[in-house]
């Protein structure tokens, strides 16, 4: 039960951050005040960081594979919920994990790209 509660708290945190980022973006998509720019970035970073705790590396103690016995069934249902193919999911996973690795959790002296991941599939997967 503790593992399930941890997963639920993480999913709620992801959803809360994504929703708040959406509200801020709808209110002011390109803020000129540094505080609001910082809020946009922080919400993105936290969303990606928390998402990769559940969907990132299999070695994460909170990865979904540690909670689910039928991995193939869960993955198929996940892809249906998100509305993507296995290949598209893999590309999205690379994008999210790459952003986390290069900008959020670690420092990359020469990042491979300067793109921000979208959070639509992160929200749907949660």
JSON list of C-alpha atoms in Angstrom, two decimals:
[
{"chain": "A", "resi": 1, "resn": "UNK", "atom": "CA", "xyz": [0.00, 0.00, 0.00]},
{"chain": "A", "resi": 2, "resn": "UNK", "atom": "CA", "xyz": [2.89, 2.40, 0.71]},
{"chain": "A", "resi": 3, "resn": "UNK", "atom": "CA", "xyz": [4.15, 1.98, -2.87]},
{"chain": "A", "resi": 4, "resn": "UNK", "atom": "CA", "xyz": [0.70, 2.74, -4.26]},
{"chain": "A", "resi": 5, "resn": "UNK", "atom": "CA", "xyz": [0.38, 5.83, -2.07]},
{"chain": "A", "resi": 6, "resn": "UNK", "atom": "CA", "xyz": [3.79, 7.01, -3.28]},
{"chain": "A", "resi": 7, "resn": "UNK", "atom": "CA", "xyz": [2.73, 6.53, -6.91]},
{"chain": "A", "resi": 8, "resn": "UNK", "atom": "CA", "xyz": [-0.53, 8.40, -6.32]},
{"chain": "A", "resi": 9, "resn": "UNK", "atom": "CA", "xyz": [1.27, 11.32, -4.66]},
{"chain": "A", "resi": 10, "resn": "UNK", "atom": "CA", "xyz": [3.71, 11.52, -7.58]},
{"chain": "A", "resi": 11, "resn": "UNK", "atom": "CA", "xyz": [0.93, 11.40, -10.19]},
{"chain": "A", "resi": 12, "resn": "UNK", "atom": "CA", "xyz": [-0.97, 14.12, -8.34]},
{"chain": "A", "resi": 13, "resn": "UNK", "atom": "CA", "xyz": [2.19, 16.26, -8.20]},
{"chain": "A", "resi": 14, "resn": "UNK", "atom": "CA", "xyz": [2.74, 15.83, -11.95]},
{"chain": "A", "resi": 15, "resn": "UNK", "atom": "CA", "xyz": [-0.88, 16.67, -12.76]},
{"chain": "A", "resi": 16, "resn": "UNK", "atom": "CA", "xyz": [-0.84, 19.68, -10.45]},
{"chain": "A", "resi": 17, "resn": "UNK", "atom": "CA", "xyz": [2.34, 21.09, -12.01]},
{"chain": "A", "resi": 18, "resn": "UNK", "atom": "CA", "xyz": [1.16, 20.50, -15.57]},
{"chain": "A", "resi": 19, "resn": "UNK", "atom": "CA", "xyz": [-2.22, 22.06, -14.88]},
{"chain": "A", "resi": 20, "resn": "UNK", "atom": "CA", "xyz": [-0.69, 25.11, -13.22]},
{"chain": "A", "resi": 21, "resn": "UNK", "atom": "CA", "xyz": [1.77, 25.52, -16.10]},
{"chain": "A", "resi": 22, "resn": "UNK", "atom": "CA", "xyz": [-1.17, 25.37, -18.56]},
{"chain": "A", "resi": 23, "resn": "UNK", "atom": "CA", "xyz": [-3.03, 28.04, -16.60]},
{"chain": "A", "resi": 24, "resn": "UNK", "atom": "CA", "xyz": [0.03, 30.29, -16.52]},
{"chain": "A", "resi": 25, "resn": "UNK", "atom": "CA", "xyz": [0.62, 29.75, -20.24]},
{"chain": "A", "resi": 26, "resn": "UNK", "atom": "CA", "xyz": [-3.00, 30.52, -21.09]},
{"chain": "A", "resi": 27, "resn": "UNK", "atom": "CA", "xyz": [-2.82, 33.67, -18.96]},
{"chain": "A", "resi": 28, "resn": "UNK", "atom": "CA", "xyz": [0.51, 34.87, -20.29]},
{"chain": "A", "resi": 29, "resn": "UNK", "atom": "CA", "xyz": [2.39, 32.60, -22.73]},
{"chain": "A", "resi": 30, "resn": "UNK", "atom": "CA", "xyz": [5.46, 34.85, -22.95]},
{"chain": "A", "resi": 31, "resn": "UNK", "atom": "CA", "xyz": [5.91, 36.67, -19.66]},
{"chain": "A", "resi": 32, "resn": "UNK", "atom": "CA", "xyz": [8.40, 39.51, -19.47]},
{"chain": "A", "resi": 33, "resn": "UNK", "atom": "CA", "xyz": [8.68, 39.50, -15.69]},
{"chain": "A", "resi": 34, "resn": "UNK", "atom": "CA", "xyz": [11.49, 37.21, -14.55]},
{"chain": "A", "resi": 35, "resn": "UNK", "atom": "CA", "xyz": [9.43, 35.72, -11.69]},
{"chain": "A", "resi": 36, "resn": "UNK", "atom": "CA", "xyz": [6.81, 34.35, -14.11]},
{"chain": "A", "resi": 37, "resn": "UNK", "atom": "CA", "xyz": [9.47, 33.03, -16.48]},
{"chain": "A", "resi": 38, "resn": "UNK", "atom": "CA", "xyz": [11.01, 31.24, -13.51]},
{"chain": "A", "resi": 39, "resn": "UNK", "atom": "CA", "xyz": [7.61, 29.77, -12.57]},
{"chain": "A", "resi": 40, "resn": "UNK", "atom": "CA", "xyz": [7.05, 28.47, -16.12]},
{"chain": "A", "resi": 41, "resn": "UNK", "atom": "CA", "xyz": [10.48, 26.82, -16.15]},
{"chain": "A", "resi": 42, "resn": "UNK", "atom": "CA", "xyz": [10.22, 25.40, -12.65]},
{"chain": "A", "resi": 43, "resn": "UNK", "atom": "CA", "xyz": [6.83, 23.83, -13.34]},
{"chain": "A", "resi": 44, "resn": "UNK", "atom": "CA", "xyz": [8.16, 22.26, -16.53]},
{"chain": "A", "resi": 45, "resn": "UNK", "atom": "CA", "xyz": [11.27, 20.94, -14.79]},
{"chain": "A", "resi": 46, "resn": "UNK", "atom": "CA", "xyz": [9.34, 19.51, -11.85]},
{"chain": "A", "resi": 47, "resn": "UNK", "atom": "CA", "xyz": [6.78, 17.88, -14.15]},
{"chain": "A", "resi": 48, "resn": "UNK", "atom": "CA", "xyz": [9.51, 16.20, -16.18]},
{"chain": "A", "resi": 49, "resn": "UNK", "atom": "CA", "xyz": [11.49, 15.16, -13.11]},
{"chain": "A", "resi": 50, "resn": "UNK", "atom": "CA", "xyz": [8.50, 13.58, -11.39]},
{"chain": "A", "resi": 51, "resn": "UNK", "atom": "CA", "xyz": [7.30, 11.94, -14.61]},
{"chain": "A", "resi": 52, "resn": "UNK", "atom": "CA", "xyz": [10.67, 10.27, -15.14]},
{"chain": "A", "resi": 53, "resn": "UNK", "atom": "CA", "xyz": [10.53, 8.83, -11.64]},
{"chain": "A", "resi": 54, "resn": "UNK", "atom": "CA", "xyz": [7.53, 6.79, -12.80]},
{"chain": "A", "resi": 55, "resn": "UNK", "atom": "CA", "xyz": [8.21, 6.37, -16.53]},
{"chain": "A", "resi": 56, "resn": "UNK", "atom": "CA", "xyz": [11.97, 6.94, -16.82]},
{"chain": "A", "resi": 57, "resn": "UNK", "atom": "CA", "xyz": [14.61, 4.33, -16.14]},
{"chain": "A", "resi": 58, "resn": "UNK", "atom": "CA", "xyz": [13.58, 0.85, -15.04]},
{"chain": "A", "resi": 59, "resn": "UNK", "atom": "CA", "xyz": [16.11, 1.14, -12.21]},
{"chain": "A", "resi": 60, "resn": "UNK", "atom": "CA", "xyz": [14.08, 3.90, -10.53]},
{"chain": "A", "resi": 61, "resn": "UNK", "atom": "CA", "xyz": [12.55, 2.47, -7.34]},
{"chain": "A", "resi": 62, "resn": "UNK", "atom": "CA", "xyz": [9.28, 4.21, -8.24]},
{"chain": "A", "resi": 63, "resn": "UNK", "atom": "CA", "xyz": [9.15, 3.01, -11.87]},
{"chain": "A", "resi": 64, "resn": "UNK", "atom": "CA", "xyz": [5.74, 1.64, -12.89]},
{"chain": "A", "resi": 65, "resn": "UNK", "atom": "CA", "xyz": [7.20, -1.78, -13.72]},
{"chain": "A", "resi": 66, "resn": "UNK", "atom": "CA", "xyz": [7.81, -2.31, -10.00]},
{"chain": "A", "resi": 67, "resn": "UNK", "atom": "CA", "xyz": [4.08, -1.93, -9.33]},
{"chain": "A", "resi": 68, "resn": "UNK", "atom": "CA", "xyz": [2.61, -3.85, -12.28]},
{"chain": "A", "resi": 69, "resn": "UNK", "atom": "CA", "xyz": [2.85, -7.59, -12.83]},
{"chain": "A", "resi": 70, "resn": "UNK", "atom": "CA", "xyz": [1.62, -7.72, -16.46]},
{"chain": "A", "resi": 71, "resn": "UNK", "atom": "CA", "xyz": [3.96, -5.25, -18.16]},
{"chain": "A", "resi": 72, "resn": "UNK", "atom": "CA", "xyz": [2.75, -5.93, -21.70]},
{"chain": "A", "resi": 73, "resn": "UNK", "atom": "CA", "xyz": [-0.90, -5.37, -20.83]},
{"chain": "A", "resi": 74, "resn": "UNK", "atom": "CA", "xyz": [-0.15, -2.18, -18.90]},
{"chain": "A", "resi": 75, "resn": "UNK", "atom": "CA", "xyz": [2.03, -0.83, -21.73]},
{"chain": "A", "resi": 76, "resn": "UNK", "atom": "CA", "xyz": [-0.67, -1.55, -24.33]},
{"chain": "A", "resi": 77, "resn": "UNK", "atom": "CA", "xyz": [-3.30, 0.21, -22.21]},
{"chain": "A", "resi": 78, "resn": "UNK", "atom": "CA", "xyz": [-0.93, 3.11, -21.59]},
{"chain": "A", "resi": 79, "resn": "UNK", "atom": "CA", "xyz": [-0.35, 3.57, -25.33]},
{"chain": "A", "resi": 80, "resn": "UNK", "atom": "CA", "xyz": [-4.11, 3.50, -25.93]},
{"chain": "A", "resi": 81, "resn": "UNK", "atom": "CA", "xyz": [-4.70, 6.12, -23.22]},
{"chain": "A", "resi": 82, "resn": "UNK", "atom": "CA", "xyz": [-2.00, 8.39, -24.56]},
{"chain": "A", "resi": 83, "resn": "UNK", "atom": "CA", "xyz": [-3.03, 7.75, -28.16]},
{"chain": "A", "resi": 84, "resn": "UNK", "atom": "CA", "xyz": [0.36, 6.89, -29.58]},
{"chain": "A", "resi": 85, "resn": "UNK", "atom": "CA", "xyz": [2.35, 4.03, -31.05]},
{"chain": "A", "resi": 86, "resn": "UNK", "atom": "CA", "xyz": [5.22, 2.20, -29.37]},
{"chain": "A", "resi": 87, "resn": "UNK", "atom": "CA", "xyz": [7.66, 4.12, -31.58]},
{"chain": "A", "resi": 88, "resn": "UNK", "atom": "CA", "xyz": [6.09, 7.49, -30.78]},
{"chain": "A", "resi": 89, "resn": "UNK", "atom": "CA", "xyz": [6.17, 6.65, -27.06]},
{"chain": "A", "resi": 90, "resn": "UNK", "atom": "CA", "xyz": [9.83, 5.70, -27.33]},
{"chain": "A", "resi": 91, "resn": "UNK", "atom": "CA", "xyz": [10.62, 9.04, -28.99]},
{"chain": "A", "resi": 92, "resn": "UNK", "atom": "CA", "xyz": [8.66, 10.90, -26.31]},
{"chain": "A", "resi": 93, "resn": "UNK", "atom": "CA", "xyz": [10.44, 8.96, -23.58]},
{"chain": "A", "resi": 94, "resn": "UNK", "atom": "CA", "xyz": [13.80, 9.91, -25.13]},
{"chain": "A", "resi": 95, "resn": "UNK", "atom": "CA", "xyz": [12.73, 13.56, -25.24]},
{"chain": "A", "resi": 96, "resn": "UNK", "atom": "CA", "xyz": [11.57, 13.62, -21.61]},
{"chain": "A", "resi": 97, "resn": "UNK", "atom": "CA", "xyz": [14.51, 11.66, -20.24]},
{"chain": "A", "resi": 98, "resn": "UNK", "atom": "CA", "xyz": [16.98, 13.64, -22.35]},
{"chain": "A", "resi": 99, "resn": "UNK", "atom": "CA", "xyz": [15.60, 16.93, -21.05]},
{"chain": "A", "resi": 100, "resn": "UNK", "atom": "CA", "xyz": [15.75, 15.63, -17.49]},
{"chain": "A", "resi": 101, "resn": "UNK", "atom": "CA", "xyz": [19.30, 14.38, -17.91]},
{"chain": "A", "resi": 102, "resn": "UNK", "atom": "CA", "xyz": [20.68, 17.46, -19.64]},
{"chain": "A", "resi": 103, "resn": "UNK", "atom": "CA", "xyz": [18.81, 20.27, -17.91]},
{"chain": "A", "resi": 104, "resn": "UNK", "atom": "CA", "xyz": [17.10, 19.16, -14.71]},
{"chain": "A", "resi": 105, "resn": "UNK", "atom": "CA", "xyz": [18.92, 16.35, -12.89]},
{"chain": "A", "resi": 106, "resn": "UNK", "atom": "CA", "xyz": [22.42, 16.67, -14.33]},
{"chain": "A", "resi": 107, "resn": "UNK", "atom": "CA", "xyz": [24.50, 19.32, -15.98]},
{"chain": "A", "resi": 108, "resn": "UNK", "atom": "CA", "xyz": [25.50, 18.95, -19.59]},
{"chain": "A", "resi": 109, "resn": "UNK", "atom": "CA", "xyz": [28.33, 21.23, -20.70]},
{"chain": "A", "resi": 110, "resn": "UNK", "atom": "CA", "xyz": [27.13, 20.86, -24.28]},
{"chain": "A", "resi": 111, "resn": "UNK", "atom": "CA", "xyz": [23.46, 19.92, -24.42]},
{"chain": "A", "resi": 112, "resn": "UNK", "atom": "CA", "xyz": [22.36, 18.16, -27.60]},
{"chain": "A", "resi": 113, "resn": "UNK", "atom": "CA", "xyz": [19.32, 20.37, -28.16]},
{"chain": "A", "resi": 114, "resn": "UNK", "atom": "CA", "xyz": [17.59, 23.39, -26.80]},
{"chain": "A", "resi": 115, "resn": "UNK", "atom": "CA", "xyz": [13.98, 22.20, -26.96]},
{"chain": "A", "resi": 116, "resn": "UNK", "atom": "CA", "xyz": [11.42, 21.98, -24.23]},
{"chain": "A", "resi": 117, "resn": "UNK", "atom": "CA", "xyz": [9.30, 18.84, -24.07]},
{"chain": "A", "resi": 118, "resn": "UNK", "atom": "CA", "xyz": [5.55, 19.06, -24.35]},
{"chain": "A", "resi": 119, "resn": "UNK", "atom": "CA", "xyz": [3.55, 17.78, -21.41]},
{"chain": "A", "resi": 120, "resn": "UNK", "atom": "CA", "xyz": [0.38, 16.54, -23.12]},
{"chain": "A", "resi": 121, "resn": "UNK", "atom": "CA", "xyz": [1.40, 12.89, -23.14]},
{"chain": "A", "resi": 122, "resn": "UNK", "atom": "CA", "xyz": [2.86, 13.17, -19.65]},
{"chain": "A", "resi": 123, "resn": "UNK", "atom": "CA", "xyz": [-0.57, 14.26, -18.41]},
{"chain": "A", "resi": 124, "resn": "UNK", "atom": "CA", "xyz": [-2.38, 11.54, -20.36]},
{"chain": "A", "resi": 125, "resn": "UNK", "atom": "CA", "xyz": [0.02, 8.85, -19.13]},
{"chain": "A", "resi": 126, "resn": "UNK", "atom": "CA", "xyz": [-0.58, 9.89, -15.54]}
]
